[in-house]
Tab-separated table of C-alpha atoms and ligand atoms in Angstrom:
chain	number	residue	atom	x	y	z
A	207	UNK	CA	111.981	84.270	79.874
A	208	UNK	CA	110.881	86.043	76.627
A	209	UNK	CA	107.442	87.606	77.425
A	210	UNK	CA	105.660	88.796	80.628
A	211	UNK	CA	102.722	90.404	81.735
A	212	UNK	CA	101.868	92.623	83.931
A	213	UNK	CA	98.694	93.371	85.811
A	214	UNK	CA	97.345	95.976	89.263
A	215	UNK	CA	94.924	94.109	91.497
A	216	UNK	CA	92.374	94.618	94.223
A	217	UNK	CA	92.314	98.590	95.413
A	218	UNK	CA	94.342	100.957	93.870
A	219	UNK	CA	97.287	102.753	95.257
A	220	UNK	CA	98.995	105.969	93.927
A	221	UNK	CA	102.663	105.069	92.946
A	222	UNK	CA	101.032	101.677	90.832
A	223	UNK	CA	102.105	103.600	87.286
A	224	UNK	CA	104.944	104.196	88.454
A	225	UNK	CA	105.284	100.899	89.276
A	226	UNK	CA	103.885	99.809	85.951
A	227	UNK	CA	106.148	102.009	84.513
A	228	UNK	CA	109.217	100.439	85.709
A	229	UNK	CA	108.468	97.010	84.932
A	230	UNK	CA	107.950	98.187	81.324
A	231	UNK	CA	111.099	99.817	80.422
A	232	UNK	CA	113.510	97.352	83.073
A	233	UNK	CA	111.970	94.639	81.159
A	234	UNK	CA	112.417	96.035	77.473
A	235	UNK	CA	116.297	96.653	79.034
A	236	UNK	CA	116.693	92.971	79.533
A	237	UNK	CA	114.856	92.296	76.202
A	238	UNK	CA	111.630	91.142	76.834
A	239	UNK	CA	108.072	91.585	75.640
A	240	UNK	CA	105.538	92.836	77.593
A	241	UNK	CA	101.823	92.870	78.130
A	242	UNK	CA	99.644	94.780	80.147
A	243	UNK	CA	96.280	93.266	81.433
A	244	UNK	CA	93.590	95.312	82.244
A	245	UNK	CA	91.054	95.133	85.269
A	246	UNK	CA	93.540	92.672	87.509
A	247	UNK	CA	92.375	89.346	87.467
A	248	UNK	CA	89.203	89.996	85.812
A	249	UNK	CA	90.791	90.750	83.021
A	250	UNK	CA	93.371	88.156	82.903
A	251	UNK	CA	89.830	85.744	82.571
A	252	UNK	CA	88.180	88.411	79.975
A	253	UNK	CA	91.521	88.009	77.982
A	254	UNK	CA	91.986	91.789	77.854
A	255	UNK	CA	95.415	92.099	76.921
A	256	UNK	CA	97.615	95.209	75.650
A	257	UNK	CA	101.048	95.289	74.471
A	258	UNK	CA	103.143	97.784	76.077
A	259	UNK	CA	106.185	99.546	74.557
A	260	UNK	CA	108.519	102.261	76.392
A	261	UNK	CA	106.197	104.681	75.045
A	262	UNK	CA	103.098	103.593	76.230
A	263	UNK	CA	103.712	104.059	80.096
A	264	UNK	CA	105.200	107.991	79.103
A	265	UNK	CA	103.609	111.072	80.961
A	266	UNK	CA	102.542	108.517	83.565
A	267	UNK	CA	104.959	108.253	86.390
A	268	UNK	CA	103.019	111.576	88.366
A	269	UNK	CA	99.571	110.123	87.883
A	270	UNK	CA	97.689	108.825	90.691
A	271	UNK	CA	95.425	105.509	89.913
A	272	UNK	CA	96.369	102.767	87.288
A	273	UNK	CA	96.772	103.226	84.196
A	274	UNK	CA	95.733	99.166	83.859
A	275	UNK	CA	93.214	99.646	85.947
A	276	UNK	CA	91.615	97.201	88.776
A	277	UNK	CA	89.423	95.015	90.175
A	278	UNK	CA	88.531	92.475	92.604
A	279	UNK	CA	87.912	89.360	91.137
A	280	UNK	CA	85.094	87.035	92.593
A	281	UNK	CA	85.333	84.682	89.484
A	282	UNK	CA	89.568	84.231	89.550
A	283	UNK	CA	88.935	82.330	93.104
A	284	UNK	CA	86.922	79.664	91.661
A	285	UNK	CA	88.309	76.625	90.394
A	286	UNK	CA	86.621	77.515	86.843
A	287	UNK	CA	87.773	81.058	87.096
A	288	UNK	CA	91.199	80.042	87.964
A	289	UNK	CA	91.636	77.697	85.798
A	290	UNK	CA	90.457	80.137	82.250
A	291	UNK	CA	92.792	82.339	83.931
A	292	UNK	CA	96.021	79.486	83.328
A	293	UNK	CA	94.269	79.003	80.009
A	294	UNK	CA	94.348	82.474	78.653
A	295	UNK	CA	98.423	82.731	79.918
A	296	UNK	CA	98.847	79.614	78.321
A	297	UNK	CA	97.479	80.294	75.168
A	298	UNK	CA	99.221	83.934	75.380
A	299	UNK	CA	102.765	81.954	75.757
A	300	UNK	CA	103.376	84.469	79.086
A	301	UNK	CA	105.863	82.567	81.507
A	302	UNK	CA	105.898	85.306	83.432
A	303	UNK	CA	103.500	87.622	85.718
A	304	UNK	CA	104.574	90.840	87.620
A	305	UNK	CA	101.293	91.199	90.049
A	306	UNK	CA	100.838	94.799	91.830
A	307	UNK	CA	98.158	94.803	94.377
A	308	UNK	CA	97.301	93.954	97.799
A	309	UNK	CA	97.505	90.806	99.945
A	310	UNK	CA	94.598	89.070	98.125
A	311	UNK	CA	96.252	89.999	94.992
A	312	UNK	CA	99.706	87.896	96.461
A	313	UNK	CA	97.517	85.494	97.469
A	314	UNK	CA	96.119	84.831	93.871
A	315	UNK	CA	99.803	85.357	92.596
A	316	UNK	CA	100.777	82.294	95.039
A	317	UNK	CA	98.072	80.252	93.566
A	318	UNK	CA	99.228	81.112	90.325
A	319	UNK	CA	102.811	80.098	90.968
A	320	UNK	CA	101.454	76.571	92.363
A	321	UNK	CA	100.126	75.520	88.384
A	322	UNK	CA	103.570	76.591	86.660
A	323	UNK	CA	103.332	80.435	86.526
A	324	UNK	CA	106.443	82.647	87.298
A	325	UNK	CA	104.960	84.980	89.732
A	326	UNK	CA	106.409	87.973	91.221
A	327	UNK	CA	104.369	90.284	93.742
A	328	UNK	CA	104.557	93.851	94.625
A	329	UNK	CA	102.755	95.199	97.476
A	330	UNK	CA	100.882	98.263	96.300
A	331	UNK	CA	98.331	99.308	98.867
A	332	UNK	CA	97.342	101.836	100.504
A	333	UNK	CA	96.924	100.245	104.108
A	334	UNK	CA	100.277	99.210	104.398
A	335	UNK	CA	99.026	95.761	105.727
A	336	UNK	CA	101.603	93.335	103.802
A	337	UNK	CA	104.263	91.095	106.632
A	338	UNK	CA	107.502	90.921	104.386
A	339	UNK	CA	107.663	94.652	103.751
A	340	UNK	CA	108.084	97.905	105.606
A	341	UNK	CA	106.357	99.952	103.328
A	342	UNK	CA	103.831	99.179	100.310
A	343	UNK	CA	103.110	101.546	97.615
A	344	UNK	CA	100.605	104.018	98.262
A	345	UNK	CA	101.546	103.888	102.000
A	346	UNK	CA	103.051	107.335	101.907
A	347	UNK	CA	100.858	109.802	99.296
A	348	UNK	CA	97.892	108.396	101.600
A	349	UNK	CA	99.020	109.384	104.681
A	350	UNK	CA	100.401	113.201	103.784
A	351	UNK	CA	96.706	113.619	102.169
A	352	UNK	CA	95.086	112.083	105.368
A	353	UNK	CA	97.513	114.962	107.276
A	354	UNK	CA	96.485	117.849	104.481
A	355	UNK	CA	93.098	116.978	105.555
A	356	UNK	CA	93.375	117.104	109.345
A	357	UNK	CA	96.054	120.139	109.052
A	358	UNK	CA	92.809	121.671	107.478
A	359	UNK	CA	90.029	120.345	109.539
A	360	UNK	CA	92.393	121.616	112.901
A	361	UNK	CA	91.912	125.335	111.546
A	362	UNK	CA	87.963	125.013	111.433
A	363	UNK	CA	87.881	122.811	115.013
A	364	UNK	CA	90.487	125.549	116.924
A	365	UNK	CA	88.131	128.184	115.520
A	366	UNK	CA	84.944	126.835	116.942
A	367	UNK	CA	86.590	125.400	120.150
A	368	UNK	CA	85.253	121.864	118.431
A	369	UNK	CA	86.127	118.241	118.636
A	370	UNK	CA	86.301	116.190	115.369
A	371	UNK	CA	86.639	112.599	115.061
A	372	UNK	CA	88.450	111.684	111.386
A	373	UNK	CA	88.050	108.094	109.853
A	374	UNK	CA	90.443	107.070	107.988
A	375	UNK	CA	90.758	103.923	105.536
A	376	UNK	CA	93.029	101.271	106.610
A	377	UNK	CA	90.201	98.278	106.733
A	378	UNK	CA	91.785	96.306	109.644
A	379	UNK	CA	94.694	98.238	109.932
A	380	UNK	CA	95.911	101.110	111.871
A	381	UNK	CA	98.952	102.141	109.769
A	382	UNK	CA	97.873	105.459	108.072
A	383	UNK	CA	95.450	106.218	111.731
A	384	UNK	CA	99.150	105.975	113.439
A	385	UNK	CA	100.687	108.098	111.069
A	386	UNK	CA	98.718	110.393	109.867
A	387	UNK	CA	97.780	110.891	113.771
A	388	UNK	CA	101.049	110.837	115.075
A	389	UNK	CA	102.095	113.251	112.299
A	390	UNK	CA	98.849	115.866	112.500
A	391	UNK	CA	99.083	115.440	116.044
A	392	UNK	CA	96.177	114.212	117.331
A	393	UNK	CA	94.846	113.775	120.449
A	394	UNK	CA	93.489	110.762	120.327
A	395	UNK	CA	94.327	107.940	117.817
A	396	UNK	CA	91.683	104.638	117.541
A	397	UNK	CA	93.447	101.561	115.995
A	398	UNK	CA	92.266	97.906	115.664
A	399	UNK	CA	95.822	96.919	116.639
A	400	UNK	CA	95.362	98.373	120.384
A	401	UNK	CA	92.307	98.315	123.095
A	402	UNK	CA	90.117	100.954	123.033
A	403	UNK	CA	88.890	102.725	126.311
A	404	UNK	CA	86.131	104.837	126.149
A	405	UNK	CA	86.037	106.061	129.207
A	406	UNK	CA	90.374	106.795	129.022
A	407	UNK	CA	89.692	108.894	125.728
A	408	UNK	CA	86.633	111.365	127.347
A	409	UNK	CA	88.760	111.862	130.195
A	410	UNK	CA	92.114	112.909	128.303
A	411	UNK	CA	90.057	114.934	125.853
A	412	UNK	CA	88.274	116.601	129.402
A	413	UNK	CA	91.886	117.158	130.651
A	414	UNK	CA	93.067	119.251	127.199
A	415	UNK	CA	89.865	121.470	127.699
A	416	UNK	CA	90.880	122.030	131.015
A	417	UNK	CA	94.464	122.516	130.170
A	418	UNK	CA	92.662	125.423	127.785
A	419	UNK	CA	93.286	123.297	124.535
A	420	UNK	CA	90.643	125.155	121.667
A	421	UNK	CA	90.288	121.329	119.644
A	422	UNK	CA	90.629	117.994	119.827
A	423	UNK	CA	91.307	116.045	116.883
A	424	UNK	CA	90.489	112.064	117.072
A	425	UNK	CA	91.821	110.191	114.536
A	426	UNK	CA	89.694	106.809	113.892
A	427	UNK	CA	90.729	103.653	111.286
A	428	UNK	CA	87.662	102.411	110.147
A	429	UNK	CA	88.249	98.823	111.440
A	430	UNK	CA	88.360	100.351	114.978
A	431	UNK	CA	84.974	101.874	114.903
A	432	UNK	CA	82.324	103.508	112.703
A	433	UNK	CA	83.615	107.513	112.642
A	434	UNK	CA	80.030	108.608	113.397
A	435	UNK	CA	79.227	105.952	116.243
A	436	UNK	CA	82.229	107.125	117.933
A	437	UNK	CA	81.746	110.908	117.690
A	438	UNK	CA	78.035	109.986	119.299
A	439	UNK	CA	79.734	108.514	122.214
A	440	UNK	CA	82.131	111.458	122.735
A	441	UNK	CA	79.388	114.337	122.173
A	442	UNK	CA	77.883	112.390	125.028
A	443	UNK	CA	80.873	111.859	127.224
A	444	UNK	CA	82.782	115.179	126.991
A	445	UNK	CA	79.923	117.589	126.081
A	446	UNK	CA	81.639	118.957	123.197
A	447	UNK	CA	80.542	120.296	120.156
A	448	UNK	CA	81.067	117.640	117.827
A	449	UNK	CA	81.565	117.085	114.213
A	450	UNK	CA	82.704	114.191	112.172
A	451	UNK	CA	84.700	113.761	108.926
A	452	UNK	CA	84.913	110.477	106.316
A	453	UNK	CA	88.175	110.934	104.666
A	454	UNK	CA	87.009	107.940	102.630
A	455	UNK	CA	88.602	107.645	98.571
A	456	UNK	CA	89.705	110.738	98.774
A	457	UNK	CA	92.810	109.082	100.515
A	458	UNK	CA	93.392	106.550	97.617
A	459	UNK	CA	94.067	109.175	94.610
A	460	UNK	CA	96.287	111.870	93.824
A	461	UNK	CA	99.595	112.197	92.648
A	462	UNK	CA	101.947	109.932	94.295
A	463	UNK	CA	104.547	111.391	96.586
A	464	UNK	CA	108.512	111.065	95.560
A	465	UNK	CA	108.833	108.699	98.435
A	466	UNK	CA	106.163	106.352	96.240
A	467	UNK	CA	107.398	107.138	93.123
A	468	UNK	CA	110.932	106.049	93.960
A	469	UNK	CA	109.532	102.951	95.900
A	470	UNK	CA	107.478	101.635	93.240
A	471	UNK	CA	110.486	102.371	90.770
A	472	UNK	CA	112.932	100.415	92.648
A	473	UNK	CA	110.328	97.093	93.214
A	474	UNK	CA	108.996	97.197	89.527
A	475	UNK	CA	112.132	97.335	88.504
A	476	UNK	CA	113.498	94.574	91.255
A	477	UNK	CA	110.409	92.189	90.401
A	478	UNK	CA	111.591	92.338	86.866
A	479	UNK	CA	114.972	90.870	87.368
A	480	UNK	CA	113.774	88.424	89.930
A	481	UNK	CA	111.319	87.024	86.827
A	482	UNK	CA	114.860	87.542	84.927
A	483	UNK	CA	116.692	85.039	87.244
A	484	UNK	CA	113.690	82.477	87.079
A	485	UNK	CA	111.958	83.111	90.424
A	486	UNK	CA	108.591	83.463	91.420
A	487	UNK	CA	106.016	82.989	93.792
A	488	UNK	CA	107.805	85.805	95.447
A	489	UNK	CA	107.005	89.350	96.651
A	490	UNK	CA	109.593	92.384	96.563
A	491	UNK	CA	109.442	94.158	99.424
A	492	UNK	CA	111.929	96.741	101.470
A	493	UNK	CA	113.563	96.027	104.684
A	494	UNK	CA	115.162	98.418	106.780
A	495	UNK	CA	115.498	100.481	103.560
A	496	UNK	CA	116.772	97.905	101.528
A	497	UNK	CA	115.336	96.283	98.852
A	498	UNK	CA	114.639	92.254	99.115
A	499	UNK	CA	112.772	89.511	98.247
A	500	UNK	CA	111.059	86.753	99.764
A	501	UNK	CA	108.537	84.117	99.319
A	502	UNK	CA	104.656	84.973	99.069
A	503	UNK	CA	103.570	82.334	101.612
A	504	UNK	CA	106.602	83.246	104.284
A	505	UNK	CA	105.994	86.771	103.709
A	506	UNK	CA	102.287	86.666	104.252
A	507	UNK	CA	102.539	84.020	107.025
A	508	UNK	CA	104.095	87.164	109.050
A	509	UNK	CA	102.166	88.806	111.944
A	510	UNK	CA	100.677	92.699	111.688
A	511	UNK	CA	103.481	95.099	111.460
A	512	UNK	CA	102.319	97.690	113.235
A	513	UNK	CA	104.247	99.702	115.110
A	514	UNK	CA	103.149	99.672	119.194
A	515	UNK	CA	106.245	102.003	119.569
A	516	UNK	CA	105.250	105.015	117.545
A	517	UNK	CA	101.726	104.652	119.434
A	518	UNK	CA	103.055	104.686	122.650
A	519	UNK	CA	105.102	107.627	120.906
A	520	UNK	CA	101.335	109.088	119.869
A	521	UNK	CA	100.049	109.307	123.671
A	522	UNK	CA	102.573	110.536	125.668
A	523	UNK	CA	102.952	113.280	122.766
A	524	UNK	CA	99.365	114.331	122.713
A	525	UNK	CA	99.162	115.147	126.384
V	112	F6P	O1	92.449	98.241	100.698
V	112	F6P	C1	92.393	99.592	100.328
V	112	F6P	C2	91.090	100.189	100.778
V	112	F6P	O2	91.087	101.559	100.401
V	112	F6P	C3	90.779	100.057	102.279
V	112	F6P	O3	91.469	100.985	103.071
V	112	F6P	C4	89.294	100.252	102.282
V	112	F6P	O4	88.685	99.634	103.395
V	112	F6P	C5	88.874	99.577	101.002
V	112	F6P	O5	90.008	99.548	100.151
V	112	F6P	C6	87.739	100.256	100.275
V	112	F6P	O6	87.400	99.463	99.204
V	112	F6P	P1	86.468	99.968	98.019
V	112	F6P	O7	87.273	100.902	97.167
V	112	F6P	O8	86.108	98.724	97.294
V	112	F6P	O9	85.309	100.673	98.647
């Protein structure tokens, strides 16, 4: 293994410099050359290629995005696409890919692996949605802004005795709505993961009111239900002066929290010697606070990892 590259893929996450970062200077360590592509897999077709030295992932390690910036590729999951893409590495002499992104970014690095290519993934997403890992990059910085937010959006809603519903990203799912939720406590928390009753939500909402409760704060991932559908329903069930918030992007940037920062330290850095010791068409991923490895298809062959537990936690603490 002489030369590597290494790329960020599908959404972007804060913590994926840092991540970037480490794969960079671990890799010069063990003596390798390294080259950043741009744009994910799209640029990986486009060819756009940049040599990185120590110096060139500097002053980055606080800064939210990706300094390699992303896309989602369309073209890289046709057979034409795919196969310029083993052309370009080929003709670059890289035996080696580290591949930061999401699970249709380990997907793509499986593929990869298939045809020859040394792939290693790291999960860097804000959703938290990758089997093989408790935690993905991003995970954390999105969920204390999601809780800023709603810490914020409780003053307004205690002041004017209001109820807000808050959508939060997640696609299908419910890690940061749990979380964030759980942590901002909220009364109410909508996930894809668990059945949603209407009728069980107006009446616990009615019940705080009663109980002399000022807000109520119903935290909503947006795979569970459209923020502003929902807040319809409840205006018409509880009577209460509703208002509704989109978190939206907001919850993908920012500086990355330590808790990221160290995480995507310690997999860039693990992904590198994994490449080091020949493997790939693995992901890094942490388990039970360790760091570990396993293969991309056994990983993502896992069910949802979501955490019925800390819900049940969620209701019987919002009473
Ligand atoms: O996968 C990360 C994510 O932020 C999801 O939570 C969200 O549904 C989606 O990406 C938004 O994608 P885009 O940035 O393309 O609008």
């Amino acid at each position: 293994m002489q030369r590597i590259g290494v790329l960020t893929s599908g959404g972007d996450a804060p913590g994926m410099n840092a991540a970037i970062r480490a794969v960079v200077r671990k890799g010069l360590h063990a003596g390798l050359e390294i080259f950043g592509v741009r744009r994910g897999y799209a640029g990986l077709l486009a060819d756009d290629f940049v040599p990185l030295g120590a110096g060139s992932v500097g002053d980055i390690i606080h800064r939210g995005g990706t300094m390699l910036r992303t896309a989602r590729s369309e073209e890289f999951k046709t057979e034409e696409g795919f196969a310029r893409a083993l052309e370009v590495l080929a003709a670059r002499a890289i035996q080696g890919l580290v591949i930061i992104g999401g699970d249709g970014s380990l997907r793509g690095a499986e593929r990869l692996y298939q045809r020859g290519i040394l792939t290693v993934g790291v999960p860097g997403t804000i959703d938290n949605d990758i089997p093989g890992t408790d935690e993905s990059i991003g995970f954390d910085t999105a969920v204390n802004t999601a809780v800023q937010a709603i810490d914020r959006i409780r003053d307004t809603a205690t002041s004017h005795e209001r109820a807000f519903v808050i959508e939060v990203m997640g696609r299908n799912a419910g890690h940061i709505a749990l979380e964030a939720g759980l942590a901002a406590g909220a009364e109410s928390i909508l996930v894809p993961e668990e059945p949603l009753d209407l009728s069980e939500i107006c009446a616990r909402l009615k019940r705080g009111q009663q109980r002399g409760k000022l807000h109520s704060i119903i935290v909503v991932c947006e795979g569970a239900g459209e923020g502003f559908k929902l807040g319809d329903v409840l205006r018409q069930c509880t009577g209460f002066d509703t208002r509704i918030t989109v978190l939206g992007h907001v919850q993908r940037g920012g500086s990355p929290t330590a808790r990221d920062r160290v995480l995507a330290s310690t997999m860039g850095a693990k992904a590198v010697d994994l490449l080091v010791e020949g493997q790939g068409g693995v992901m890094v991923g942490v388990k039970r606070g360790e760091i570990a490895s396993m293969s991309i298809n056994s990983a993502l062959a896992e069910g949802s990892t979501f955490n019925h537990q800390s819900y049940r936690l969620a209701v019987i603490l919002a009473q």
